[in-house]
Coordinates of C-alpha atoms in Angstrom, one line a residue:
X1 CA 11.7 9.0 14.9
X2 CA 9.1 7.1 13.5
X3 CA 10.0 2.5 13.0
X4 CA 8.4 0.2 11.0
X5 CA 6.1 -1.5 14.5
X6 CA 4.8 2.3 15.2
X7 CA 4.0 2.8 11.7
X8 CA 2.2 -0.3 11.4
X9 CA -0.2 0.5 14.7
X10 CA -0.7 3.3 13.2
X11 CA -2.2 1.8 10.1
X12 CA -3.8 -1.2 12.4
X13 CA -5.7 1.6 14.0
X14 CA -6.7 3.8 11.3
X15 CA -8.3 1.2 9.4
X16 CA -10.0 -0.5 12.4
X17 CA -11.7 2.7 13.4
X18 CA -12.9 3.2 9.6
X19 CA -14.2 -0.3 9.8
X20 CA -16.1 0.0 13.0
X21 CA -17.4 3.9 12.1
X22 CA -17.9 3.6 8.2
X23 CA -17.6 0.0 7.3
X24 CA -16.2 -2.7 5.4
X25 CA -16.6 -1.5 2.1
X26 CA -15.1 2.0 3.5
X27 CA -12.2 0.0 5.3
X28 CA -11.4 -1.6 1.9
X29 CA -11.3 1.3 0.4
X30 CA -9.2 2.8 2.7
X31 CA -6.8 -0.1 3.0
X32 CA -6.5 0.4 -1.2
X33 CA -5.9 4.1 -1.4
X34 CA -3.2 3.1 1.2
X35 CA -1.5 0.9 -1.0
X36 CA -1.8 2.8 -4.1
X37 CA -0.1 5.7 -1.8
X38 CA 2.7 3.5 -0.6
X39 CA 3.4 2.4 -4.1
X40 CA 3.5 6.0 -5.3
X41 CA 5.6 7.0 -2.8
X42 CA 8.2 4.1 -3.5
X43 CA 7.6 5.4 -6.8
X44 CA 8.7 8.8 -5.8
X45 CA 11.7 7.5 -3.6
X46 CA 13.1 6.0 -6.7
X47 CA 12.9 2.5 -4.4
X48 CA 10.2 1.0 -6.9
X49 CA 10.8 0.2 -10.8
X50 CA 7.6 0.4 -12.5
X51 CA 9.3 -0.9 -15.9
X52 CA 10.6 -4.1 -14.1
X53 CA 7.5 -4.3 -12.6
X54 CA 5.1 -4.3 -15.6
X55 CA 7.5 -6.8 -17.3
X56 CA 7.2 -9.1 -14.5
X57 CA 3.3 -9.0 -15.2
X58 CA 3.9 -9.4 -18.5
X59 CA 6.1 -12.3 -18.1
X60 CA 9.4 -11.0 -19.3
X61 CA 12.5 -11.4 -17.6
X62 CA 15.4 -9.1 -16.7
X63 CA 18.8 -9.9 -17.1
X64 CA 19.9 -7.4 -14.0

């Protein structure tokens, strides 16, 4: 089973390798799609609201 810390040096390690064999622009863009992928999968999961979440950067407020 896989926790948070062994998921994280997994990250650490994939994007310090693409730094030090492709880059820094490639590490950046590595480091993005990883967000964008964690953000979709949240989406997926049903653990991220993407309509509270573009109100918030539209300034609106929720009442929940």
């Amino acid at each position: 089973m896989t926790t948070a810390t062994r998921t994280g040096m997994l990250v650490g390690a994939v994007l310090a390798l693409t730094w030090m064999i492709l880059g820094f622009w490639a590490f950046l863009f590595v480091g993005l799609a990883m967000l964008v992928g964690a953000l979709v999968g949240r989406v997926i999961d049903g653990r991220l609201d993407l309509t509270s979440l573009i109100g918030a950067f539209q300034g609106k407020r929720s009442s929940s």
